[in-house]
JSON list of C-alpha atoms in Angstrom, two decimals:
[
{"chain": "A", "resi": 1, "resn": "UNK", "atom": "CA", "xyz": [0.00, 0.00, 0.00]},
{"chain": "A", "resi": 2, "resn": "UNK", "atom": "CA", "xyz": [2.88, 2.34, 0.81]},
{"chain": "A", "resi": 3, "resn": "UNK", "atom": "CA", "xyz": [4.26, 1.71, -2.70]},
{"chain": "A", "resi": 4, "resn": "UNK", "atom": "CA", "xyz": [0.94, 2.81, -4.17]},
{"chain": "A", "resi": 5, "resn": "UNK", "atom": "CA", "xyz": [0.20, -0.59, -5.71]},
{"chain": "A", "resi": 6, "resn": "UNK", "atom": "CA", "xyz": [-2.86, -1.26, -3.56]},
{"chain": "A", "resi": 7, "resn": "UNK", "atom": "CA", "xyz": [-5.81, 0.67, -2.27]},
{"chain": "A", "resi": 8, "resn": "UNK", "atom": "CA", "xyz": [-8.25, 0.09, 0.56]},
{"chain": "A", "resi": 9, "resn": "UNK", "atom": "CA", "xyz": [-11.98, 0.09, -0.08]},
{"chain": "A", "resi": 10, "resn": "UNK", "atom": "CA", "xyz": [-14.60, 0.43, 2.67]},
{"chain": "A", "resi": 11, "resn": "UNK", "atom": "CA", "xyz": [-16.94, -2.54, 2.97]},
{"chain": "A", "resi": 12, "resn": "UNK", "atom": "CA", "xyz": [-20.56, -1.46, 3.22]},
{"chain": "A", "resi": 13, "resn": "UNK", "atom": "CA", "xyz": [-22.43, -2.67, 6.27]},
{"chain": "A", "resi": 14, "resn": "UNK", "atom": "CA", "xyz": [-24.34, -5.91, 5.58]},
{"chain": "A", "resi": 15, "resn": "UNK", "atom": "CA", "xyz": [-22.71, -6.25, 2.18]},
{"chain": "A", "resi": 16, "resn": "UNK", "atom": "CA", "xyz": [-22.72, -9.84, 0.91]},
{"chain": "A", "resi": 17, "resn": "UNK", "atom": "CA", "xyz": [-19.03, -10.75, 1.07]},
{"chain": "A", "resi": 18, "resn": "UNK", "atom": "CA", "xyz": [-17.65, -13.79, -0.75]},
{"chain": "A", "resi": 19, "resn": "UNK", "atom": "CA", "xyz": [-14.03, -14.14, 0.47]},
{"chain": "A", "resi": 20, "resn": "UNK", "atom": "CA", "xyz": [-11.63, -15.70, -2.02]},
{"chain": "A", "resi": 21, "resn": "UNK", "atom": "CA", "xyz": [-8.18, -17.15, -1.49]},
{"chain": "A", "resi": 22, "resn": "UNK", "atom": "CA", "xyz": [-5.67, -14.31, -1.59]},
{"chain": "A", "resi": 23, "resn": "UNK", "atom": "CA", "xyz": [-8.12, -11.61, -0.47]},
{"chain": "A", "resi": 24, "resn": "UNK", "atom": "CA", "xyz": [-6.86, -9.23, 2.20]},
{"chain": "A", "resi": 25, "resn": "UNK", "atom": "CA", "xyz": [-9.05, -7.30, 4.63]},
{"chain": "A", "resi": 26, "resn": "UNK", "atom": "CA", "xyz": [-8.29, -4.82, 7.38]},
{"chain": "A", "resi": 27, "resn": "UNK", "atom": "CA", "xyz": [-10.32, -6.06, 10.34]},
{"chain": "A", "resi": 28, "resn": "UNK", "atom": "CA", "xyz": [-10.06, -4.64, 13.84]},
{"chain": "A", "resi": 29, "resn": "UNK", "atom": "CA", "xyz": [-6.90, -2.81, 12.80]},
{"chain": "A", "resi": 30, "resn": "UNK", "atom": "CA", "xyz": [-5.11, -5.95, 11.55]},
{"chain": "A", "resi": 31, "resn": "UNK", "atom": "CA", "xyz": [-4.47, -7.22, 8.05]},
{"chain": "A", "resi": 32, "resn": "UNK", "atom": "CA", "xyz": [-6.32, -10.50, 7.51]},
{"chain": "A", "resi": 33, "resn": "UNK", "atom": "CA", "xyz": [-5.19, -12.68, 4.59]},
{"chain": "A", "resi": 34, "resn": "UNK", "atom": "CA", "xyz": [-7.50, -15.44, 3.31]},
{"chain": "A", "resi": 35, "resn": "UNK", "atom": "CA", "xyz": [-4.81, -18.09, 2.91]},
{"chain": "A", "resi": 36, "resn": "UNK", "atom": "CA", "xyz": [-7.19, -20.93, 2.14]},
{"chain": "A", "resi": 37, "resn": "UNK", "atom": "CA", "xyz": [-10.84, -21.58, 1.44]},
{"chain": "A", "resi": 38, "resn": "UNK", "atom": "CA", "xyz": [-11.34, -25.29, 2.01]},
{"chain": "A", "resi": 39, "resn": "UNK", "atom": "CA", "xyz": [-13.97, -27.67, 0.74]},
{"chain": "A", "resi": 40, "resn": "UNK", "atom": "CA", "xyz": [-17.46, -27.50, 2.17]},
{"chain": "A", "resi": 41, "resn": "UNK", "atom": "CA", "xyz": [-17.99, -28.80, 5.69]},
{"chain": "A", "resi": 42, "resn": "UNK", "atom": "CA", "xyz": [-21.16, -29.51, 7.63]},
{"chain": "A", "resi": 43, "resn": "UNK", "atom": "CA", "xyz": [-19.64, -29.23, 11.09]},
{"chain": "A", "resi": 44, "resn": "UNK", "atom": "CA", "xyz": [-21.58, -26.12, 12.04]},
{"chain": "A", "resi": 45, "resn": "UNK", "atom": "CA", "xyz": [-24.95, -27.76, 11.37]},
{"chain": "A", "resi": 46, "resn": "UNK", "atom": "CA", "xyz": [-25.21, -26.51, 7.78]},
{"chain": "A", "resi": 47, "resn": "UNK", "atom": "CA", "xyz": [-22.82, -26.76, 4.84]},
{"chain": "A", "resi": 48, "resn": "UNK", "atom": "CA", "xyz": [-20.24, -23.99, 4.72]},
{"chain": "A", "resi": 49, "resn": "UNK", "atom": "CA", "xyz": [-16.64, -23.35, 3.68]},
{"chain": "A", "resi": 50, "resn": "UNK", "atom": "CA", "xyz": [-13.91, -23.25, 6.29]},
{"chain": "A", "resi": 51, "resn": "UNK", "atom": "CA", "xyz": [-11.29, -20.54, 5.90]},
{"chain": "A", "resi": 52, "resn": "UNK", "atom": "CA", "xyz": [-7.69, -20.30, 7.01]},
{"chain": "A", "resi": 53, "resn": "UNK", "atom": "CA", "xyz": [-7.04, -16.67, 7.94]},
{"chain": "A", "resi": 54, "resn": "UNK", "atom": "CA", "xyz": [-3.56, -15.29, 8.71]},
{"chain": "A", "resi": 55, "resn": "UNK", "atom": "CA", "xyz": [-3.36, -11.98, 10.56]},
{"chain": "A", "resi": 56, "resn": "UNK", "atom": "CA", "xyz": [-0.56, -9.41, 10.44]},
{"chain": "A", "resi": 57, "resn": "UNK", "atom": "CA", "xyz": [0.26, -10.08, 14.12]},
{"chain": "A", "resi": 58, "resn": "UNK", "atom": "CA", "xyz": [1.21, -13.67, 13.22]},
{"chain": "A", "resi": 59, "resn": "UNK", "atom": "CA", "xyz": [-1.95, -15.28, 14.58]},
{"chain": "A", "resi": 60, "resn": "UNK", "atom": "CA", "xyz": [-4.04, -17.72, 12.53]},
{"chain": "A", "resi": 61, "resn": "UNK", "atom": "CA", "xyz": [-7.64, -18.89, 12.72]},
{"chain": "A", "resi": 62, "resn": "UNK", "atom": "CA", "xyz": [-9.87, -21.28, 10.79]},
{"chain": "A", "resi": 63, "resn": "UNK", "atom": "CA", "xyz": [-13.42, -19.87, 11.04]},
{"chain": "A", "resi": 64, "resn": "UNK", "atom": "CA", "xyz": [-16.40, -20.91, 8.98]},
{"chain": "A", "resi": 65, "resn": "UNK", "atom": "CA", "xyz": [-16.92, -18.47, 6.13]},
{"chain": "A", "resi": 66, "resn": "UNK", "atom": "CA", "xyz": [-20.29, -17.38, 7.56]},
{"chain": "A", "resi": 67, "resn": "UNK", "atom": "CA", "xyz": [-18.62, -16.52, 10.89]},
{"chain": "A", "resi": 68, "resn": "UNK", "atom": "CA", "xyz": [-15.86, -14.55, 9.16]},
{"chain": "A", "resi": 69, "resn": "UNK", "atom": "CA", "xyz": [-18.46, -12.64, 7.15]},
{"chain": "A", "resi": 70, "resn": "UNK", "atom": "CA", "xyz": [-20.27, -11.72, 10.36]},
{"chain": "A", "resi": 71, "resn": "UNK", "atom": "CA", "xyz": [-17.03, -10.51, 11.95]},
{"chain": "A", "resi": 72, "resn": "UNK", "atom": "CA", "xyz": [-16.47, -8.23, 8.95]},
{"chain": "A", "resi": 73, "resn": "UNK", "atom": "CA", "xyz": [-20.00, -6.86, 9.17]},
{"chain": "A", "resi": 74, "resn": "UNK", "atom": "CA", "xyz": [-19.58, -6.25, 12.90]},
{"chain": "A", "resi": 75, "resn": "UNK", "atom": "CA", "xyz": [-16.46, -4.11, 12.35]},
{"chain": "A", "resi": 76, "resn": "UNK", "atom": "CA", "xyz": [-17.53, -0.59, 11.33]},
{"chain": "A", "resi": 77, "resn": "UNK", "atom": "CA", "xyz": [-14.02, 0.20, 10.04]},
{"chain": "A", "resi": 78, "resn": "UNK", "atom": "CA", "xyz": [-13.45, -2.94, 7.95]},
{"chain": "A", "resi": 79, "resn": "UNK", "atom": "CA", "xyz": [-11.82, -2.39, 4.55]},
{"chain": "A", "resi": 80, "resn": "UNK", "atom": "CA", "xyz": [-10.87, -4.56, 1.57]},
{"chain": "A", "resi": 81, "resn": "UNK", "atom": "CA", "xyz": [-7.28, -4.25, 0.36]},
{"chain": "A", "resi": 82, "resn": "UNK", "atom": "CA", "xyz": [-7.30, -4.36, -3.42]},
{"chain": "A", "resi": 83, "resn": "UNK", "atom": "CA", "xyz": [-4.66, -4.14, -6.09]},
{"chain": "A", "resi": 84, "resn": "UNK", "atom": "CA", "xyz": [-4.92, -1.00, -8.20]},
{"chain": "A", "resi": 85, "resn": "UNK", "atom": "CA", "xyz": [-6.36, -1.76, -11.61]},
{"chain": "A", "resi": 86, "resn": "UNK", "atom": "CA", "xyz": [-9.47, -3.57, -12.74]},
{"chain": "A", "resi": 87, "resn": "UNK", "atom": "CA", "xyz": [-9.68, -6.31, -10.11]},
{"chain": "A", "resi": 88, "resn": "UNK", "atom": "CA", "xyz": [-10.45, -9.69, -11.70]},
{"chain": "A", "resi": 89, "resn": "UNK", "atom": "CA", "xyz": [-10.47, -8.01, -15.14]},
{"chain": "A", "resi": 90, "resn": "UNK", "atom": "CA", "xyz": [-6.85, -6.98, -14.72]},
{"chain": "A", "resi": 91, "resn": "UNK", "atom": "CA", "xyz": [-4.56, -9.29, -16.79]},
{"chain": "A", "resi": 92, "resn": "UNK", "atom": "CA", "xyz": [-2.07, -9.33, -13.90]},
{"chain": "A", "resi": 93, "resn": "UNK", "atom": "CA", "xyz": [-4.72, -10.12, -11.28]},
{"chain": "A", "resi": 94, "resn": "UNK", "atom": "CA", "xyz": [-4.12, -13.87, -11.12]},
{"chain": "A", "resi": 95, "resn": "UNK", "atom": "CA", "xyz": [-0.35, -13.49, -10.85]},
{"chain": "A", "resi": 96, "resn": "UNK", "atom": "CA", "xyz": [-0.91, -11.30, -7.81]},
{"chain": "A", "resi": 97, "resn": "UNK", "atom": "CA", "xyz": [-2.91, -13.96, -5.98]},
{"chain": "A", "resi": 98, "resn": "UNK", "atom": "CA", "xyz": [-1.63, -16.88, -3.94]},
{"chain": "A", "resi": 99, "resn": "UNK", "atom": "CA", "xyz": [0.24, -19.64, -5.75]},
{"chain": "A", "resi": 100, "resn": "UNK", "atom": "CA", "xyz": [-2.33, -22.04, -7.18]},
{"chain": "A", "resi": 101, "resn": "UNK", "atom": "CA", "xyz": [-0.94, -25.20, -5.68]},
{"chain": "A", "resi": 102, "resn": "UNK", "atom": "CA", "xyz": [-2.00, -27.76, -3.14]},
{"chain": "A", "resi": 103, "resn": "UNK", "atom": "CA", "xyz": [-2.60, -31.44, -2.53]},
{"chain": "A", "resi": 104, "resn": "UNK", "atom": "CA", "xyz": [-5.25, -33.89, -3.66]},
{"chain": "A", "resi": 105, "resn": "UNK", "atom": "CA", "xyz": [-5.77, -36.37, -0.83]},
{"chain": "A", "resi": 106, "resn": "UNK", "atom": "CA", "xyz": [-7.62, -39.67, -0.64]},
{"chain": "A", "resi": 107, "resn": "UNK", "atom": "CA", "xyz": [-8.90, -40.59, 2.82]},
{"chain": "A", "resi": 108, "resn": "UNK", "atom": "CA", "xyz": [-10.24, -43.86, 4.20]},
{"chain": "A", "resi": 109, "resn": "UNK", "atom": "CA", "xyz": [-12.60, -43.78, 7.17]},
{"chain": "A", "resi": 110, "resn": "UNK", "atom": "CA", "xyz": [-11.88, -45.54, 10.46]},
{"chain": "A", "resi": 111, "resn": "UNK", "atom": "CA", "xyz": [-15.53, -45.26, 11.49]},
{"chain": "A", "resi": 112, "resn": "UNK", "atom": "CA", "xyz": [-16.93, -48.11, 13.58]},
{"chain": "A", "resi": 113, "resn": "UNK", "atom": "CA", "xyz": [-20.37, -47.62, 12.06]},
{"chain": "A", "resi": 114, "resn": "UNK", "atom": "CA", "xyz": [-21.18, -51.11, 10.65]},
{"chain": "A", "resi": 115, "resn": "UNK", "atom": "CA", "xyz": [-22.47, -49.75, 7.32]},
{"chain": "A", "resi": 116, "resn": "UNK", "atom": "CA", "xyz": [-19.33, -47.66, 6.77]},
{"chain": "A", "resi": 117, "resn": "UNK", "atom": "CA", "xyz": [-16.92, -50.25, 8.16]},
{"chain": "A", "resi": 118, "resn": "UNK", "atom": "CA", "xyz": [-18.21, -52.89, 5.75]},
{"chain": "A", "resi": 119, "resn": "UNK", "atom": "CA", "xyz": [-17.25, -50.68, 2.77]},
{"chain": "A", "resi": 120, "resn": "UNK", "atom": "CA", "xyz": [-14.04, -49.27, 4.19]},
{"chain": "A", "resi": 121, "resn": "UNK", "atom": "CA", "xyz": [-11.71, -50.60, 1.50]},
{"chain": "A", "resi": 122, "resn": "UNK", "atom": "CA", "xyz": [-13.70, -49.23, -1.44]},
{"chain": "A", "resi": 123, "resn": "UNK", "atom": "CA", "xyz": [-15.21, -46.04, 0.04]},
{"chain": "A", "resi": 124, "resn": "UNK", "atom": "CA", "xyz": [-12.88, -43.03, -0.10]},
{"chain": "A", "resi": 125, "resn": "UNK", "atom": "CA", "xyz": [-13.06, -39.29, 0.40]},
{"chain": "A", "resi": 126, "resn": "UNK", "atom": "CA", "xyz": [-11.56, -37.14, -2.36]},
{"chain": "A", "resi": 127, "resn": "UNK", "atom": "CA", "xyz": [-10.44, -33.73, -1.15]},
{"chain": "A", "resi": 128, "resn": "UNK", "atom": "CA", "xyz": [-8.12, -30.92, -2.17]},
{"chain": "A", "resi": 129, "resn": "UNK", "atom": "CA", "xyz": [-6.35, -28.67, 0.31]},
{"chain": "A", "resi": 130, "resn": "UNK", "atom": "CA", "xyz": [-3.73, -25.95, 0.34]},
{"chain": "A", "resi": 131, "resn": "UNK", "atom": "CA", "xyz": [-2.65, -26.65, 3.90]},
{"chain": "A", "resi": 132, "resn": "UNK", "atom": "CA", "xyz": [-0.81, -29.58, 5.43]},
{"chain": "A", "resi": 133, "resn": "UNK", "atom": "CA", "xyz": [-2.97, -32.68, 4.96]},
{"chain": "A", "resi": 134, "resn": "UNK", "atom": "CA", "xyz": [-2.33, -33.79, 8.53]},
{"chain": "A", "resi": 135, "resn": "UNK", "atom": "CA", "xyz": [-3.72, -30.51, 9.79]},
{"chain": "A", "resi": 136, "resn": "UNK", "atom": "CA", "xyz": [-6.73, -30.78, 7.49]},
{"chain": "A", "resi": 137, "resn": "UNK", "atom": "CA", "xyz": [-7.76, -34.14, 8.97]},
{"chain": "A", "resi": 138, "resn": "UNK", "atom": "CA", "xyz": [-6.72, -33.46, 12.58]},
{"chain": "A", "resi": 139, "resn": "UNK", "atom": "CA", "xyz": [-10.29, -32.81, 13.75]},
{"chain": "A", "resi": 140, "resn": "UNK", "atom": "CA", "xyz": [-11.97, -35.40, 11.52]},
{"chain": "A", "resi": 141, "resn": "UNK", "atom": "CA", "xyz": [-13.77, -37.07, 14.44]},
{"chain": "A", "resi": 142, "resn": "UNK", "atom": "CA", "xyz": [-15.81, -33.88, 14.94]},
{"chain": "A", "resi": 143, "resn": "UNK", "atom": "CA", "xyz": [-16.45, -33.08, 11.28]},
{"chain": "A", "resi": 144, "resn": "UNK", "atom": "CA", "xyz": [-19.43, -34.64, 9.42]},
{"chain": "A", "resi": 145, "resn": "UNK", "atom": "CA", "xyz": [-17.50, -34.11, 6.19]},
{"chain": "A", "resi": 146, "resn": "UNK", "atom": "CA", "xyz": [-15.19, -36.87, 7.48]},
{"chain": "A", "resi": 147, "resn": "UNK", "atom": "CA", "xyz": [-18.09, -39.03, 8.72]},
{"chain": "A", "resi": 148, "resn": "UNK", "atom": "CA", "xyz": [-17.42, -37.96, 12.33]},
{"chain": "A", "resi": 149, "resn": "UNK", "atom": "CA", "xyz": [-14.51, -40.38, 12.61]},
{"chain": "A", "resi": 150, "resn": "UNK", "atom": "CA", "xyz": [-10.72, -40.44, 12.24]},
{"chain": "A", "resi": 151, "resn": "UNK", "atom": "CA", "xyz": [-9.39, -41.17, 8.77]},
{"chain": "A", "resi": 152, "resn": "UNK", "atom": "CA", "xyz": [-6.25, -42.61, 7.22]},
{"chain": "A", "resi": 153, "resn": "UNK", "atom": "CA", "xyz": [-4.65, -40.83, 4.28]},
{"chain": "A", "resi": 154, "resn": "UNK", "atom": "CA", "xyz": [-4.03, -43.55, 1.70]},
{"chain": "A", "resi": 155, "resn": "UNK", "atom": "CA", "xyz": [-2.78, -41.39, -1.19]},
{"chain": "A", "resi": 156, "resn": "UNK", "atom": "CA", "xyz": [-1.78, -37.81, -1.99]},
{"chain": "A", "resi": 157, "resn": "UNK", "atom": "CA", "xyz": [-1.04, -36.07, -5.29]},
{"chain": "A", "resi": 158, "resn": "UNK", "atom": "CA", "xyz": [0.61, -32.67, -5.64]},
{"chain": "A", "resi": 159, "resn": "UNK", "atom": "CA", "xyz": [-0.97, -29.82, -7.60]},
{"chain": "A", "resi": 160, "resn": "UNK", "atom": "CA", "xyz": [0.96, -27.09, -9.37]},
{"chain": "A", "resi": 161, "resn": "UNK", "atom": "CA", "xyz": [-0.49, -24.05, -11.13]},
{"chain": "A", "resi": 162, "resn": "UNK", "atom": "CA", "xyz": [-4.02, -25.43, -10.92]},
{"chain": "A", "resi": 163, "resn": "UNK", "atom": "CA", "xyz": [-6.99, -24.01, -9.03]},
{"chain": "A", "resi": 164, "resn": "UNK", "atom": "CA", "xyz": [-7.75, -26.23, -6.04]},
{"chain": "A", "resi": 165, "resn": "UNK", "atom": "CA", "xyz": [-11.47, -25.49, -6.23]},
{"chain": "A", "resi": 166, "resn": "UNK", "atom": "CA", "xyz": [-11.65, -26.32, -9.94]},
{"chain": "A", "resi": 167, "resn": "UNK", "atom": "CA", "xyz": [-9.66, -29.52, -9.55]},
{"chain": "A", "resi": 168, "resn": "UNK", "atom": "CA", "xyz": [-11.88, -30.71, -6.72]},
{"chain": "A", "resi": 169, "resn": "UNK", "atom": "CA", "xyz": [-15.02, -29.92, -8.72]},
{"chain": "A", "resi": 170, "resn": "UNK", "atom": "CA", "xyz": [-13.63, -31.77, -11.74]},
{"chain": "A", "resi": 171, "resn": "UNK", "atom": "CA", "xyz": [-12.80, -34.86, -9.70]},
{"chain": "A", "resi": 172, "resn": "UNK", "atom": "CA", "xyz": [-16.19, -34.91, -7.97]},
{"chain": "A", "resi": 173, "resn": "UNK", "atom": "CA", "xyz": [-18.04, -34.54, -11.27]},
{"chain": "A", "resi": 174, "resn": "UNK", "atom": "CA", "xyz": [-15.90, -37.19, -12.94]},
{"chain": "A", "resi": 175, "resn": "UNK", "atom": "CA", "xyz": [-16.70, -39.75, -10.24]},
{"chain": "A", "resi": 176, "resn": "UNK", "atom": "CA", "xyz": [-20.30, -38.55, -9.76]},
{"chain": "A", "resi": 177, "resn": "UNK", "atom": "CA", "xyz": [-21.91, -41.92, -10.51]},
{"chain": "A", "resi": 178, "resn": "UNK", "atom": "CA", "xyz": [-19.71, -43.56, -7.86]},
{"chain": "A", "resi": 179, "resn": "UNK", "atom": "CA", "xyz": [-21.07, -41.28, -5.11]},
{"chain": "A", "resi": 180, "resn": "UNK", "atom": "CA", "xyz": [-23.18, -43.28, -2.60]},
{"chain": "A", "resi": 181, "resn": "UNK", "atom": "CA", "xyz": [-26.56, -41.54, -2.33]},
{"chain": "A", "resi": 182, "resn": "UNK", "atom": "CA", "xyz": [-27.44, -43.41, 0.86]},
{"chain": "A", "resi": 183, "resn": "UNK", "atom": "CA", "xyz": [-24.33, -42.43, 2.87]},
{"chain": "A", "resi": 184, "resn": "UNK", "atom": "CA", "xyz": [-25.10, -40.22, 5.87]},
{"chain": "A", "resi": 185, "resn": "UNK", "atom": "CA", "xyz": [-24.05, -39.49, 9.45]},
{"chain": "A", "resi": 186, "resn": "UNK", "atom": "CA", "xyz": [-26.07, -37.98, 12.28]},
{"chain": "A", "resi": 187, "resn": "UNK", "atom": "CA", "xyz": [-24.48, -34.84, 13.70]},
{"chain": "A", "resi": 188, "resn": "UNK", "atom": "CA", "xyz": [-24.59, -33.61, 17.30]},
{"chain": "A", "resi": 189, "resn": "UNK", "atom": "CA", "xyz": [-27.83, -31.77, 16.58]},
{"chain": "A", "resi": 190, "resn": "UNK", "atom": "CA", "xyz": [-29.50, -35.04, 15.60]},
{"chain": "A", "resi": 191, "resn": "UNK", "atom": "CA", "xyz": [-29.62, -33.96, 11.96]},
{"chain": "A", "resi": 192, "resn": "UNK", "atom": "CA", "xyz": [-28.76, -36.31, 9.11]},
{"chain": "A", "resi": 193, "resn": "UNK", "atom": "CA", "xyz": [-25.84, -35.03, 7.04]},
{"chain": "A", "resi": 194, "resn": "UNK", "atom": "CA", "xyz": [-25.09, -36.48, 3.61]},
{"chain": "A", "resi": 195, "resn": "UNK", "atom": "CA", "xyz": [-21.38, -35.86, 2.86]},
{"chain": "A", "resi": 196, "resn": "UNK", "atom": "CA", "xyz": [-20.82, -35.49, -0.87]},
{"chain": "A", "resi": 197, "resn": "UNK", "atom": "CA", "xyz": [-17.04, -35.97, -0.99]},
{"chain": "A", "resi": 198, "resn": "UNK", "atom": "CA", "xyz": [-17.08, -39.78, -0.62]},
{"chain": "A", "resi": 199, "resn": "UNK", "atom": "CA", "xyz": [-17.00, -42.18, -3.57]},
{"chain": "A", "resi": 200, "resn": "UNK", "atom": "CA", "xyz": [-16.76, -45.88, -4.36]},
{"chain": "A", "resi": 201, "resn": "UNK", "atom": "CA", "xyz": [-13.36, -45.54, -6.00]},
{"chain": "A", "resi": 202, "resn": "UNK", "atom": "CA", "xyz": [-9.85, -46.81, -5.36]},
{"chain": "A", "resi": 203, "resn": "UNK", "atom": "CA", "xyz": [-6.89, -44.48, -4.68]},
{"chain": "A", "resi": 204, "resn": "UNK", "atom": "CA", "xyz": [-5.29, -45.41, -7.99]},
{"chain": "A", "resi": 205, "resn": "UNK", "atom": "CA", "xyz": [-8.40, -44.20, -9.84]},
{"chain": "A", "resi": 206, "resn": "UNK", "atom": "CA", "xyz": [-8.01, -40.78, -8.23]},
{"chain": "A", "resi": 207, "resn": "UNK", "atom": "CA", "xyz": [-4.32, -40.71, -9.15]},
{"chain": "A", "resi": 208, "resn": "UNK", "atom": "CA", "xyz": [-5.13, -41.58, -12.75]},
{"chain": "A", "resi": 209, "resn": "UNK", "atom": "CA", "xyz": [-7.79, -38.86, -12.93]},
{"chain": "A", "resi": 210, "resn": "UNK", "atom": "CA", "xyz": [-5.38, -36.34, -11.39]},
{"chain": "A", "resi": 211, "resn": "UNK", "atom": "CA", "xyz": [-2.83, -37.12, -14.09]},
{"chain": "A", "resi": 212, "resn": "UNK", "atom": "CA", "xyz": [-5.49, -36.64, -16.79]},
{"chain": "A", "resi": 213, "resn": "UNK", "atom": "CA", "xyz": [-6.40, -33.25, -15.31]},
{"chain": "A", "resi": 214, "resn": "UNK", "atom": "CA", "xyz": [-2.74, -32.28, -15.29]},
{"chain": "A", "resi": 215, "resn": "UNK", "atom": "CA", "xyz": [-2.30, -33.05, -18.98]},
{"chain": "A", "resi": 216, "resn": "UNK", "atom": "CA", "xyz": [-5.70, -31.61, -19.93]},
{"chain": "A", "resi": 217, "resn": "UNK", "atom": "CA", "xyz": [-7.32, -34.80, -21.23]},
{"chain": "A", "resi": 218, "resn": "UNK", "atom": "CA", "xyz": [-9.82, -35.73, -18.50]},
{"chain": "A", "resi": 219, "resn": "UNK", "atom": "CA", "xyz": [-12.74, -34.80, -20.79]},
{"chain": "A", "resi": 220, "resn": "UNK", "atom": "CA", "xyz": [-11.73, -37.63, -23.13]},
{"chain": "A", "resi": 221, "resn": "UNK", "atom": "CA", "xyz": [-12.37, -40.27, -20.46]},
{"chain": "A", "resi": 222, "resn": "UNK", "atom": "CA", "xyz": [-15.17, -41.49, -18.21]},
{"chain": "A", "resi": 223, "resn": "UNK", "atom": "CA", "xyz": [-15.42, -43.62, -15.09]},
{"chain": "A", "resi": 224, "resn": "UNK", "atom": "CA", "xyz": [-17.05, -47.00, -15.71]},
{"chain": "A", "resi": 225, "resn": "UNK", "atom": "CA", "xyz": [-18.56, -47.86, -12.33]},
{"chain": "A", "resi": 226, "resn": "UNK", "atom": "CA", "xyz": [-19.55, -51.40, -13.35]},
{"chain": "A", "resi": 227, "resn": "UNK", "atom": "CA", "xyz": [-15.97, -52.23, -14.33]},
{"chain": "A", "resi": 228, "resn": "UNK", "atom": "CA", "xyz": [-14.41, -49.89, -11.76]},
{"chain": "A", "resi": 229, "resn": "UNK", "atom": "CA", "xyz": [-12.13, -48.52, -14.42]},
{"chain": "A", "resi": 230, "resn": "UNK", "atom": "CA", "xyz": [-11.38, -45.25, -16.21]},
{"chain": "A", "resi": 231, "resn": "UNK", "atom": "CA", "xyz": [-11.97, -45.72, -19.92]},
{"chain": "A", "resi": 232, "resn": "UNK", "atom": "CA", "xyz": [-11.60, -43.62, -23.03]},
{"chain": "A", "resi": 233, "resn": "UNK", "atom": "CA", "xyz": [-14.86, -42.31, -24.47]}
]
């Protein structure tokens, strides 16, 4: 900002804010960087994104996006720090954002629920994260997204120069027919939650799909659920 490359913009009270990775806000006098916007979670009773926020005093937090929005609305002096130019229309906008890298992870549940336990070797969660995978799963036993149980990471694949959100969406759409419609857990509010990140696929299928995304040819293939194989169209 001192170099004149950024400007601060007041955020109108009750504005609908959609934080993105790389966004910077001034909240309560501190810079707040949105370092990561993770996949949807249902831990708070309804589906929401979890954020990883790094503050200029060195502190970090991982609030739900709805909670972070509320904290912005509650601060009368909150401002958005924006690069001078045309925002997302600026050709240099993307190069000014966080490095588009991360990790695709495949998790296997250690749930003792009989229905889940019986399918443990073929039922896997496909996720993408920009943080350490161990940290991402550290609270799995309290997160309906992870079936309210610890998980084992059975495979990881590195991403480089690819949008985490887009890669995750591509993988989930590609394996759509392998998603178990009947899979659910009951959260602490007694509400049934149907996690949508779990699929009847093997880790090697995810690795193969990740490679196809990397070389830009995923659209030429499809997942044959009956044969449990990725085949060319």
